[in-house]
Short mmCIF file of C-alpha atoms and ligand atoms in Angstrom, two decimals:
data_model
loop_
_atom_site.label_atom_id
_atom_site.label_comp_id
_atom_site.label_asym_id
_atom_site.label_seq_id
_atom_site.Cartn_x
_atom_site.Cartn_y
_atom_site.Cartn_z
CA MET R 1 27.79 137.04 284.07
CA GLY R 2 25.76 138.63 286.95
CA TRP R 3 26.69 139.84 289.95
CA ALA R 4 24.51 138.03 292.97
CA MET R 5 25.18 137.41 296.61
CA SER R 6 28.05 134.37 296.64
CA ALA R 7 27.25 131.68 298.74
CA PHE R 8 29.88 132.35 300.79
CA ASN R 9 28.59 135.65 301.84
CA GLU R 10 25.06 134.21 302.44
CA TYR R 11 26.71 131.62 305.41
CA GLU R 12 25.72 132.45 308.58
CA ALA R 13 28.91 131.68 309.98
CA THR R 14 30.21 134.76 307.40
CA LYS R 15 28.24 136.82 309.44
CA ARG R 16 29.33 136.00 312.42
CA LEU R 17 32.80 136.01 311.44
CA LYS R 18 32.87 139.30 309.45
CA GLU R 19 31.13 141.29 313.07
CA LEU R 20 34.19 138.84 315.04
CA ALA R 21 36.75 140.55 312.64
CA GLU R 22 35.69 144.25 313.56
CA LYS R 23 37.54 143.54 317.04
CA PRO R 24 39.67 140.62 316.59
CA ILE R 25 42.28 139.61 319.48
CA ASP R 26 45.58 142.03 319.48
CA LEU R 27 48.05 139.96 320.19
CA SER R 28 50.60 142.33 321.13
CA LYS R 29 48.48 143.67 323.99
CA GLU R 30 50.32 142.66 327.45
CA GLY R 31 49.30 139.11 328.55
CA ALA R 32 47.47 138.42 325.23
CA LEU R 33 50.47 135.78 324.52
CA THR R 34 50.58 133.41 327.15
CA PRO R 35 52.04 129.89 327.48
CA LYS R 36 48.61 128.72 328.14
CA ARG R 37 47.17 129.83 324.71
CA LEU R 38 50.29 128.36 323.01
CA GLU R 39 49.76 125.07 324.61
CA GLN R 40 45.98 124.75 324.21
CA MET R 41 46.39 125.92 320.49
CA VAL R 42 47.97 123.13 319.11
CA ALA R 43 46.35 119.96 316.72
CA SER R 44 47.91 117.33 315.76
CA ASN R 45 47.72 114.30 312.97
CA LEU R 46 50.44 111.95 311.59
CA ASN R 47 53.06 113.03 314.20
CA LEU R 48 52.96 116.66 312.67
CA LYS R 49 51.62 118.87 315.01
CA LEU R 50 50.20 122.70 314.03
CA PHE R 51 50.70 125.63 316.38
CA TYR R 52 48.32 128.09 315.81
CA GLY R 53 48.43 130.31 319.19
CA THR R 54 50.35 132.63 317.41
CA GLU R 55 46.99 133.36 314.85
CA ARG R 56 44.60 136.09 315.79
CA VAL R 57 41.66 133.97 316.86
CA THR R 58 39.72 133.49 319.72
CA GLU R 59 37.54 130.47 320.83
CA LYS R 60 34.66 132.40 319.11
CA VAL R 61 36.35 132.90 316.00
CA MET R 62 37.27 129.52 315.63
CA ASP R 63 33.70 128.17 316.85
CA ALA R 64 32.33 130.56 313.99
CA LEU R 65 35.17 128.51 311.45
CA CYS R 66 33.98 125.63 312.18
CA ASP R 67 30.23 126.58 311.78
CA LEU R 68 31.88 127.85 308.46
CA ALA R 69 32.88 124.73 307.52
CA LYS R 70 29.68 122.63 308.08
CA GLU R 71 27.55 125.42 306.26
CA ALA R 72 29.64 125.22 303.27
CA LYS R 73 29.78 120.95 303.65
CA VAL R 74 33.34 120.89 302.91
CA ILE R 75 33.67 117.03 304.20
CA ASP R 76 30.92 116.13 301.85
CA LYS R 77 32.78 117.66 298.98
CA MET R 78 36.23 116.51 300.17
CA HIS R 79 34.21 112.76 300.05
CA ALA R 80 32.66 113.46 296.88
CA MET R 81 36.09 114.54 295.35
CA GLN R 82 37.98 111.40 296.84
CA ASN R 83 34.96 109.06 295.55
CA GLY R 84 35.42 110.50 291.95
CA GLU R 85 32.36 112.45 291.35
CA ILE R 86 32.83 115.03 288.29
CA ILE R 87 33.33 118.11 290.35
CA ASN R 88 35.84 120.31 288.10
CA LYS R 89 33.56 121.54 286.03
CA ILE R 90 31.08 125.09 285.91
CA GLU R 91 27.50 124.86 285.82
CA GLY R 92 25.77 125.88 282.45
CA TYR R 93 28.73 126.81 280.99
CA GLU R 94 31.58 124.50 278.95
CA SER R 95 33.85 123.31 281.36
CA GLU R 96 36.51 120.17 281.89
CA GLU R 97 33.66 118.01 283.52
CA ARG R 98 36.14 115.76 285.18
CA SER R 99 36.89 113.96 288.53
CA VAL R 100 39.63 114.92 290.52
CA LEU R 101 41.66 111.63 291.46
CA HIS R 102 45.08 112.72 292.39
CA THR R 103 44.46 110.53 296.22
CA ALA R 104 43.59 107.68 293.89
CA MET R 105 47.12 107.70 292.95
CA ARG R 106 48.29 106.82 296.27
CA ASP R 107 45.24 104.51 297.44
CA PHE R 108 47.23 101.33 297.66
CA PHE R 109 47.77 100.51 300.99
CA ASP R 110 44.88 100.07 303.41
CA ARG R 111 41.30 101.51 303.15
CA ARG R 112 40.53 101.82 299.42
CA VAL R 113 37.52 104.36 298.48
CA GLU R 114 34.88 101.57 297.40
CA ALA R 115 33.17 104.34 294.83
CA GLU R 116 33.51 102.72 291.10
CA ALA R 117 35.39 105.69 289.84
CA ALA R 118 38.05 105.92 292.29
CA LYS R 119 38.74 102.00 292.45
CA LYS R 120 39.24 102.18 288.66
CA ALA R 121 41.78 105.17 288.91
CA SER R 122 43.78 103.73 291.78
CA THR R 123 43.91 100.19 290.16
CA GLU R 124 45.41 101.83 286.95
CA ALA R 125 47.71 104.09 289.37
CA TYR R 126 48.80 100.68 290.87
CA ALA R 127 49.07 99.14 287.55
CA GLU R 128 51.70 102.04 286.26
CA LEU R 129 53.80 101.93 289.73
CA GLU R 130 54.00 97.98 288.72
CA LYS R 131 55.69 98.97 285.52
CA LEU R 132 57.89 101.33 287.06
CA LYS R 133 59.18 98.61 289.76
CA MET R 134 59.94 96.70 286.40
CA PHE R 135 61.54 99.19 284.34
CA LEU R 136 63.72 100.54 287.23
CA ASP R 137 64.72 96.67 288.01
CA THR R 138 66.41 96.86 284.19
CA ILE R 139 67.79 100.36 284.75
CA ASP R 140 69.51 99.17 287.97
CA LYS R 141 71.29 96.32 285.83
CA GLN R 142 72.77 99.34 283.63
CA ASN R 143 75.18 102.36 285.20
CA PHE R 144 72.87 105.19 284.93
CA THR R 145 73.83 107.64 287.22
CA ASP R 146 71.47 110.64 286.66
CA ILE R 147 68.01 111.34 284.99
CA ILE R 148 66.96 114.52 283.75
CA GLN R 149 63.10 115.19 284.40
CA VAL R 150 61.91 117.34 281.24
CA GLY R 151 58.50 119.37 281.99
CA ILE R 152 57.38 122.78 283.34
CA GLY R 153 54.41 123.75 285.62
CA GLY R 154 53.11 120.63 287.08
CA SER R 155 55.25 118.52 285.60
CA GLU R 156 58.12 119.89 287.48
CA LEU R 157 57.90 122.30 290.33
CA GLY R 158 55.89 119.37 292.51
CA PRO R 159 58.76 116.74 291.25
CA LYS R 160 61.40 119.07 291.48
CA ALA R 161 60.49 120.30 295.27
CA ILE R 162 59.45 116.89 296.35
CA TYR R 163 63.31 115.29 294.87
CA LEU R 164 65.01 118.55 296.46
CA GLY R 165 63.27 117.76 299.37
CA LEU R 166 64.04 114.28 299.77
CA GLU R 167 67.66 114.44 298.15
CA ALA R 168 69.74 113.25 301.25
CA PHE R 169 68.00 110.16 301.15
CA SER R 170 69.13 109.26 297.37
CA ARG R 171 70.59 105.93 296.27
CA PRO R 172 74.35 106.03 296.15
CA ASN R 173 75.53 107.87 292.67
CA ARG R 174 72.00 108.68 291.54
CA ARG R 175 71.19 112.26 290.68
CA ALA R 176 68.13 114.06 289.41
CA HIS R 177 68.03 117.08 287.26
CA PHE R 178 65.43 119.45 286.12
CA VAL R 179 64.79 121.20 282.72
CA SER R 180 61.66 123.39 282.20
CA ASN R 181 61.89 126.85 281.09
CA VAL R 182 62.06 127.05 277.36
CA ASP R 183 64.87 129.54 277.81
CA PRO R 184 67.61 127.37 275.95
CA ASP R 185 70.54 128.12 278.80
CA ASP R 186 68.14 126.22 281.52
CA ALA R 187 68.79 122.54 278.96
CA ALA R 188 72.45 123.60 277.93
CA ASN R 189 73.25 124.26 281.69
CA VAL R 190 71.77 120.68 282.75
CA LEU R 191 73.14 119.21 279.56
CA ASN R 192 76.45 120.39 280.52
CA ARG R 193 76.90 118.47 283.68
CA VAL R 194 76.11 115.16 283.01
CA ASP R 195 77.38 112.53 280.97
CA LEU R 196 74.67 111.65 278.64
CA GLY R 197 75.78 108.09 278.36
CA LYS R 198 75.02 107.93 281.57
CA THR R 199 71.71 109.88 281.84
CA LEU R 200 67.99 108.80 281.33
CA VAL R 201 65.56 111.46 279.83
CA VAL R 202 61.90 111.54 281.12
CA ILE R 203 59.80 113.99 279.18
CA VAL R 204 56.84 115.04 281.47
CA SER R 205 53.79 116.43 280.01
CA LYS R 206 50.05 115.55 280.81
CA SER R 207 48.78 117.30 277.87
CA GLY R 208 51.80 116.06 275.45
CA SER R 209 51.59 119.48 273.63
CA THR R 210 53.04 122.06 275.90
CA LEU R 211 55.45 124.18 273.70
CA GLU R 212 58.39 124.55 276.36
CA THR R 213 58.61 120.46 276.90
CA ARG R 214 58.04 119.93 273.26
CA THR R 215 60.61 122.49 272.31
CA ASN R 216 63.31 121.22 274.81
CA GLU R 217 62.07 117.12 274.00
CA GLU R 218 63.73 118.24 270.39
CA LEU R 219 66.90 119.91 271.63
CA VAL R 220 67.66 117.16 274.35
CA ARG R 221 66.87 114.48 271.32
CA LYS R 222 69.26 116.89 269.00
CA ARG R 223 72.16 117.11 272.00
CA PHE R 224 71.68 112.53 272.41
CA LEU R 225 72.49 112.53 268.60
CA ASP R 226 74.97 115.13 268.26
CA VAL R 227 76.94 113.04 270.80
CA GLY R 228 76.34 109.55 268.93
CA LEU R 229 73.77 108.34 271.36
CA SER R 230 70.57 106.96 270.41
CA PRO R 231 68.12 108.75 272.50
CA GLN R 232 65.80 105.40 272.13
CA ASN R 233 67.93 103.93 274.65
CA HIS R 234 67.69 107.09 277.03
CA ILE R 235 64.16 108.78 276.73
CA ILE R 236 60.96 107.98 278.24
CA ALA R 237 57.48 109.48 278.40
CA VAL R 238 55.17 110.11 281.21
CA THR R 239 52.18 111.48 279.42
CA GLY R 240 48.56 111.38 279.36
CA LYS R 241 46.74 107.98 277.25
CA GLY R 242 46.11 109.42 274.04
CA SER R 243 48.21 112.78 274.15
CA PRO R 244 50.40 113.61 270.93
CA MET R 245 53.31 112.06 273.47
CA ASP R 246 51.54 108.56 273.81
CA ASP R 247 53.73 107.13 271.20
CA PRO R 248 55.63 104.06 272.80
CA LYS R 249 57.89 103.49 269.89
CA LYS R 250 59.56 106.40 269.98
CA TYR R 251 60.66 106.14 274.01
CA ARG R 252 62.63 103.58 275.81
CA ALA R 253 59.24 103.39 277.94
CA SER R 254 56.21 104.97 278.56
CA PHE R 255 53.89 105.58 281.89
CA TYR R 256 50.85 107.22 281.88
CA MET R 257 48.71 109.48 283.74
CA TRP R 258 45.12 110.46 283.54
CA ASP R 259 43.04 113.74 282.57
CA PHE R 260 41.44 113.19 286.38
CA VAL R 261 45.22 114.30 287.72
CA GLY R 262 45.59 117.89 287.49
CA GLY R 263 49.22 119.01 286.69
CA ARG R 264 49.61 120.84 290.41
CA TYR R 265 48.35 117.74 291.87
CA SER R 266 50.15 114.95 289.98
CA VAL R 267 53.36 114.78 292.23
CA THR R 268 52.23 111.17 293.39
CA SER R 269 51.28 110.26 290.04
CA MET R 270 54.11 108.81 287.59
CA VAL R 271 54.80 112.99 286.44
CA GLY R 272 56.92 112.58 290.19
CA CYS R 273 57.07 109.05 290.83
CA VAL R 274 59.71 107.89 287.87
CA THR R 275 62.05 110.57 288.64
CA LEU R 276 61.78 109.92 292.46
CA ALA R 277 62.15 106.28 292.01
CA PHE R 278 65.01 106.66 290.20
CA ALA R 279 66.90 108.65 292.88
CA ILE R 280 65.48 107.51 296.35
CA GLY R 281 64.45 103.76 295.71
CA MET R 282 61.35 102.43 295.26
CA GLU R 283 60.91 101.99 299.11
CA LYS R 284 61.41 105.70 299.77
CA LEU R 285 59.07 106.26 296.97
CA LEU R 286 56.07 103.98 298.76
CA GLU R 287 56.95 105.47 301.85
CA PHE R 288 56.31 109.27 300.60
CA LEU R 289 53.31 107.83 298.92
CA LYS R 290 52.11 106.40 302.33
CA GLY R 291 52.30 109.61 303.98
CA ALA R 292 50.18 111.14 301.49
CA HIS R 293 47.69 108.95 301.45
CA ALA R 294 47.28 108.87 305.66
CA MET R 295 46.35 112.51 304.95
CA ASP R 296 43.92 111.60 302.37
CA LYS R 297 42.52 109.98 305.34
CA VAL R 298 42.60 112.31 307.90
CA ALA R 299 41.34 115.01 305.43
CA LEU R 300 37.82 113.19 305.78
CA ASN R 301 37.47 113.75 309.19
CA GLU R 302 34.52 116.13 310.35
CA ASP R 303 36.23 117.12 313.28
CA PRO R 304 38.53 120.47 312.32
CA TYR R 305 40.83 119.72 315.22
CA GLN R 306 41.47 116.55 313.87
CA ASN R 307 41.94 117.47 309.95
CA LEU R 308 45.00 119.72 309.74
CA PRO R 309 43.86 120.24 306.40
CA LEU R 310 40.64 121.73 307.20
CA LEU R 311 42.15 123.80 310.28
CA SER R 312 44.39 125.08 307.61
CA ALA R 313 42.15 126.13 305.53
CA LEU R 314 40.01 127.76 307.53
CA LEU R 315 42.78 130.11 309.48
CA GLY R 316 43.88 131.00 306.10
CA ILE R 317 40.24 131.95 305.45
CA TRP R 318 39.76 134.57 308.56
CA ASN R 319 43.41 135.95 307.38
CA HIS R 320 42.44 136.60 303.92
CA ASN R 321 38.56 137.00 303.49
CA PHE R 322 37.81 138.74 307.00
CA LEU R 323 41.73 140.15 308.46
CA GLY R 324 42.04 141.34 304.53
CA LEU R 325 45.35 140.18 304.18
CA PRO R 326 46.13 139.49 300.87
CA THR R 327 49.07 137.30 300.53
CA THR R 328 50.32 134.65 302.56
CA ALA R 329 53.65 133.48 302.76
CA VAL R 330 54.85 129.52 303.60
CA ILE R 331 58.22 129.75 305.08
CA PRO R 332 59.87 125.96 305.31
CA TYR R 333 62.89 126.52 308.23
CA SER R 334 64.64 123.90 305.89
CA GLN R 335 66.70 124.37 303.19
CA ALA R 336 65.96 120.84 301.20
CA MET R 337 62.32 122.44 301.04
CA SER R 338 63.66 125.37 299.39
CA ARG R 339 61.26 124.70 296.02
CA PHE R 340 57.98 123.92 298.29
CA PRO R 341 56.76 127.38 298.59
CA ALA R 342 57.24 127.24 294.37
CA HIS R 343 54.92 124.51 294.02
CA LEU R 344 52.71 125.70 296.39
CA GLN R 345 52.04 128.91 294.53
CA GLN R 346 51.01 126.64 291.56
CA CYS R 347 49.05 124.49 293.68
CA ASP R 348 47.34 127.05 295.56
CA MET R 349 47.21 130.24 293.17
CA GLU R 350 46.63 127.66 290.03
CA SER R 351 43.52 126.29 291.82
CA ASN R 352 42.17 129.16 293.59
CA GLY R 353 42.90 132.18 291.43
CA LYS R 354 39.16 132.35 290.22
CA ARG R 355 36.89 134.96 290.13
CA ILE R 356 33.30 133.40 289.56
CA ASP R 357 31.90 130.47 291.14
CA LYS R 358 30.92 127.19 289.96
CA GLN R 359 27.72 128.41 288.36
CA GLY R 360 29.39 130.62 286.92
CA LYS R 361 28.61 134.24 288.72
CA LEU R 362 31.32 136.72 289.88
CA LEU R 363 32.04 136.82 292.89
CA ASP R 364 31.63 139.43 295.76
CA HIS R 365 34.38 138.30 297.96
CA TRP R 366 38.15 137.57 297.62
CA THR R 367 39.43 134.24 296.85
CA GLY R 368 42.89 132.62 296.71
CA PRO R 369 45.73 134.47 298.25
CA ILE R 370 49.05 135.16 296.74
CA ILE R 371 51.15 132.69 298.03
CA TRP R 372 55.10 133.28 298.23
CA GLY R 373 58.09 132.13 300.32
CA GLU R 374 61.44 131.14 300.45
CA PRO R 375 63.60 129.13 303.43
CA GLY R 376 64.39 130.95 306.91
CA THR R 377 66.35 131.45 308.25
CA ASN R 378 67.65 133.30 304.87
CA GLY R 379 64.43 135.00 304.83
CA GLN R 380 65.46 136.86 307.53
CA HIS R 381 68.32 138.40 306.07
CA SER R 382 65.89 139.20 303.19
CA PHE R 383 62.39 140.17 303.27
CA TYR R 384 61.57 139.79 307.14
CA GLN R 385 62.23 143.54 307.00
CA LEU R 386 58.95 144.18 305.50
CA ILE R 387 57.19 141.28 307.40
CA HIS R 388 58.09 142.93 311.25
CA GLN R 389 57.73 146.50 310.22
CA GLY R 390 55.90 146.84 306.75
CA THR R 391 52.79 148.25 305.76
CA ILE R 392 50.82 145.36 304.90
CA PRO R 393 50.89 142.15 307.87
CA VAL R 394 51.59 139.22 305.89
CA PRO R 395 50.48 136.01 307.62
CA VAL R 396 53.01 133.53 307.66
CA GLU R 397 53.01 129.47 307.55
CA PHE R 398 56.20 128.04 309.04
CA VAL R 399 57.14 124.78 308.38
CA GLY R 400 59.79 122.96 310.77
CA PHE R 401 61.67 119.91 311.73
CA CYS R 402 62.67 118.85 314.65
CA LYS R 403 65.81 117.30 313.06
CA SER R 404 67.89 117.46 310.38
CA GLN R 405 68.28 115.13 307.36
CA ARG R 406 71.73 114.12 307.45
CA GLY R 407 72.68 114.34 310.52
CA ILE R 408 76.31 116.38 310.30
CA ASP R 409 75.89 118.72 312.56
CA ASN R 410 78.38 121.01 314.79
CA GLU R 411 78.31 122.47 318.18
CA TYR R 412 79.11 126.02 318.08
CA GLU R 413 78.83 128.19 321.37
CA GLY R 414 76.66 126.01 322.85
CA THR R 415 73.95 124.63 320.61
CA THR R 416 74.02 122.69 317.54
CA SER R 417 72.84 124.37 313.91
CA GLN R 418 69.73 122.74 314.16
CA GLU R 419 69.17 124.24 317.59
CA LYS R 420 69.95 127.68 316.43
CA LEU R 421 67.40 126.79 313.56
CA LEU R 422 64.73 126.29 315.51
CA SER R 423 65.55 128.97 317.95
CA ASN R 424 64.84 131.79 315.20
CA LEU R 425 62.05 130.18 313.70
CA PHE R 426 60.45 129.66 317.08
CA ALA R 427 61.49 133.26 317.97
CA GLN R 428 60.00 134.91 314.44
CA SER R 429 56.11 133.39 315.34
CA ILE R 430 56.51 134.47 319.07
CA GLY R 431 57.91 138.39 317.74
CA LEU R 432 55.68 138.82 314.97
CA ALA R 433 53.07 138.52 317.44
CA THR R 434 54.09 140.15 320.45
CA GLY R 435 55.99 143.05 318.74
CA LYS R 436 57.83 145.20 320.97
CA LYS R 437 57.04 148.71 322.24
CA SER R 438 59.74 151.64 321.76
CA ASP R 439 60.03 155.17 322.00
CA ASN R 440 61.97 155.51 318.85
CA PRO R 441 59.32 155.14 316.08
CA ASN R 442 61.98 153.31 314.17
CA LYS R 443 62.91 150.62 316.48
CA GLU R 444 58.82 149.83 317.31
CA PHE R 445 57.77 146.67 316.37
CA PRO R 446 54.09 146.54 315.81
CA GLY R 447 53.58 142.88 315.87
CA ASN R 448 49.93 141.66 315.84
CA ARG R 449 50.88 139.45 312.95
CA PRO R 450 49.78 135.99 312.69
CA THR R 451 51.72 133.04 311.70
CA ARG R 452 51.21 129.56 312.80
CA ILE R 453 53.97 126.56 312.42
CA LEU R 454 53.64 123.31 311.53
CA MET R 455 56.14 120.63 312.78
CA ALA R 456 57.39 117.34 311.47
CA LYS R 457 60.22 115.22 313.55
CA GLN R 458 62.35 115.07 310.32
CA CYS R 459 61.86 115.90 306.63
CA ASP R 460 61.36 112.54 305.72
CA PRO R 461 59.59 110.51 302.68
CA TYR R 462 56.61 109.94 304.97
CA SER R 463 56.35 113.57 306.56
CA ILE R 464 56.83 115.13 303.20
CA GLY R 465 53.91 112.65 301.69
CA ALA R 466 51.73 113.80 304.58
CA ILE R 467 52.33 117.70 304.18
CA LEU R 468 52.21 117.44 300.45
CA ALA R 469 48.90 116.19 300.63
CA LEU R 470 47.92 118.27 303.57
CA TYR R 471 48.57 121.40 301.47
CA GLU R 472 46.73 119.99 298.68
CA HIS R 473 43.43 119.45 300.34
CA LYS R 474 44.26 122.38 302.33
CA VAL R 475 43.70 124.53 298.66
CA ALA R 476 40.76 122.32 298.02
CA PHE R 477 38.64 122.97 301.42
CA GLN R 478 39.43 126.86 300.90
CA GLY R 479 37.85 126.36 297.65
CA PHE R 480 35.00 124.24 298.94
CA VAL R 481 34.18 127.14 301.01
CA TRP R 482 34.61 129.68 298.16
CA ASN R 483 32.18 127.70 295.93
CA ILE R 484 34.97 128.01 293.45
CA ASN R 485 36.25 125.49 290.29
CA SER R 486 40.44 124.38 291.75
CA PHE R 487 40.70 121.94 289.40
CA ASP R 488 40.82 123.65 285.53
CA GLN R 489 43.00 126.58 284.56
CA GLU R 490 41.73 128.56 281.79
CA GLY R 491 43.39 131.62 283.11
CA VAL R 492 46.50 130.32 281.41
CA GLN R 493 45.30 129.99 277.97
CA LEU R 494 45.43 133.30 276.92
CA GLY R 495 49.20 134.13 277.13
CA LYS R 496 49.64 130.85 274.66
CA VAL R 497 47.54 131.98 272.27
CA LEU R 498 48.78 135.78 271.88
CA ALA R 499 52.28 134.04 272.48
CA ASN R 500 51.74 131.90 269.23
CA LYS R 501 50.70 134.87 267.01
CA ILE R 502 53.94 136.95 267.67
CA ILE R 503 55.80 133.17 267.24
CA SER R 504 54.03 133.18 264.19
CA GLN R 505 55.55 136.79 262.95
CA PHE R 506 58.96 135.56 264.30
CA GLN R 507 58.68 133.23 261.96
CA LYS R 508 57.74 135.23 258.79
CA MET R 509 60.19 137.98 260.27
CA ARG R 510 62.90 134.95 259.65
CA LYS R 511 61.83 134.46 256.26
CA GLY R 512 61.80 138.50 255.45
CA GLU R 513 57.67 138.19 254.96
CA GLU R 514 55.65 141.35 256.06
CA PHE R 515 54.38 140.68 259.94
CA GLU R 516 53.16 143.73 261.13
CA LYS R 517 49.36 143.39 260.36
CA ASP R 518 49.03 140.16 261.85
CA PHE R 519 48.99 141.54 265.30
CA PRO R 520 51.02 145.23 265.21
CA LEU R 521 50.94 145.00 269.12
CA GLY R 522 53.30 142.05 268.82
CA ALA R 523 55.27 143.82 265.81
CA VAL R 524 56.19 146.81 267.59
CA TYR R 525 58.58 144.71 270.06
CA LEU R 526 60.18 142.66 267.38
CA ASN R 527 60.47 145.39 265.43
CA HIS R 528 62.79 146.96 268.38
CA LEU R 529 64.61 143.85 268.27
CA LYS R 530 66.68 144.95 265.50
CA GLU R 531 67.77 147.83 267.20
CA PHE R 532 69.72 146.08 270.04
O1 LIG C 601 52.12 118.44 281.80
P1 LIG C 601 51.60 119.58 280.75
O2 LIG C 601 50.38 119.23 280.10
O3 LIG C 601 52.78 119.90 280.02
O4 LIG C 601 51.16 121.00 281.53
C1 LIG C 601 52.11 121.30 282.41
C2 LIG C 601 51.72 122.60 283.19
O5 LIG C 601 50.78 123.99 282.06
C3 LIG C 601 49.29 123.97 282.65
O6 LIG C 601 48.70 123.35 282.06
C4 LIG C 601 49.30 125.52 282.42
O7 LIG C 601 50.11 126.49 283.33
C5 LIG C 601 49.73 123.68 284.29
O8 LIG C 601 48.26 123.11 284.83
C6 LIG C 601 50.66 122.32 284.18
O9 LIG C 601 51.17 121.91 284.95
#
C-alpha cells in the first residue's frame, strides 16, 4: 500500500473548503446568528425540516460543499448503488464484490428501479413480505403475545431501535424483546419475563454463523425443552440463503435476506420486518417501508438543498474534515428513539471506519467520525457540560418531533411536557451557537459550536422510515465523497479470530490439558482467572 494524494484532497472544492476553513464564521459574534439566518437555512423533504443555520457555514462554504458533491459524482454513485451495480469492492484486491441493495427491500410501492439486479432483488424482497403476511395470519389465530429477537449487530441494533421508536404503535398485547449479547444474563433476563408458551423466537443471522447468536439459539432451545415445549413450534429463522441456518426443518418458518444487504442496512429486510410486523402489524410496517422508500427517491435529487441525506452528509464533512471535529453526537429529543444513536454507531462507524480508498491506497485524510448520543433532555443532565464548555467541540445532530406519540401530556406551570421538551431542544441549539460572555471564566460559554435540527411532525412509522433512510444515505454519501468502500467490515475479523484462539484454550483448560503454548498472551489472562 503506497501513499498517494487521495481523490478527496485533489478536488478543487476541497482546496476551496480548506481555505474557507482557515477563517470560518463565528456564530458567537454579535449579530452572527439572526432570525433571518435561521429562516433562510432550512431545507425540507417529505414533511421533514432540516434547520442548519446553527452550523458554521456561509454561502461560500455551502457553494463549495455543493461543488464537492458534484466533483465526487455522488448522485451518479447513488444511482449506481440503487441500481444494484457491484460497488462493495476494493479494486485490485480480494473483497466482497457485491451490490448494495437495501433500497430494493422497500422498492415496491410506486417507481421501481428498472435495473435488472435491483428489480430482481425487490421482487424477491416482496415475496418474503408476502410470505410474512401469510405467516402472521396463522400466528394471529393463536395466542402469541411476545416475540424475542435473537441477533447481534445489524441483526439487533436497527430492529430494536425502530421497534422502540414505534412501540407506541404496537398492537394490543404484542411485545418484542431482544437478546444479543453472549453474556448469559442477557438471555436469562428476557426469558424470565415472558410466558414461553405464548412466545415466538426469531433467530436472526445473515451469515448464520455468528457465535453469539448460535450460542443464544442453543440456550433458548434448551429453555423451551426444559419447560416441556417444542422449539419447533416457537422458533423461526431469518438468514441468508444457503447459510448454515438455512435449514427450514429446524424452524417453524424461515425468512430470507441476501448478501447484497449489509447487516447495518438490513432493518427494512426480514431482519427487522418479522419482529416489527408481529408488534405493530403489517399496515404500519408498510407505512415504515413507504417512508424509507420515499427517502430513497429523495436521495437521487441532484440539488443538495432538495436532498436532506446529501445536505446532512456535506455538513458533516465540513465539521469533520474541515473544522477538524472528530466526533458527532446524534441526540433525539424523543425517549422512543433512545436506541437510534446506537444503531447509527454501527451504520456509520462500521461503514466509514476505514483507512484505505477503493483502490487500496492508504488515505491522507479523516474518514468516518466517532458517532455517539443519548436522548435529550436526559443528555442535558449528563454530558452537556462538555458539549458547552469542554475543550473538544462536538457537532450535534438534534432530532425532534412536534407532537408526542401517545398524546398523554399535562400542562404544568403554563406549558405541556412536549412544549418543555421542544423548548429545551431549540434552546440548546441556539445556546451552543451564541454562547454567553462572562467576566467569570467559569461561567463563560464559548459558543460557536455547530449543531443542526431535523424536525418531523411525529415519531410515526412513515417519518421513522424516512429518517432511517436519511441516515443510511448520509453515510453512503460521505463514503462516496471519501472514495471508500462503506459496505464491507473487514475490521471485525481480527477480534473474532483471537477470541476463537482463547475459546480453544478455555476448552483445553476445562479438560485439564496444556493450553499456554497455543496463545501465550491469552494464557496470562486465563491463568489469572483461577486467582479470583
Ligand atoms: O447477521 P449476522 O451474520 O449474524 O452478523 C451480525 C453482525 O456481525 C457483523 O457481521 C460484524 O459486526 C455485522 O456487520 C453484522 O450486522
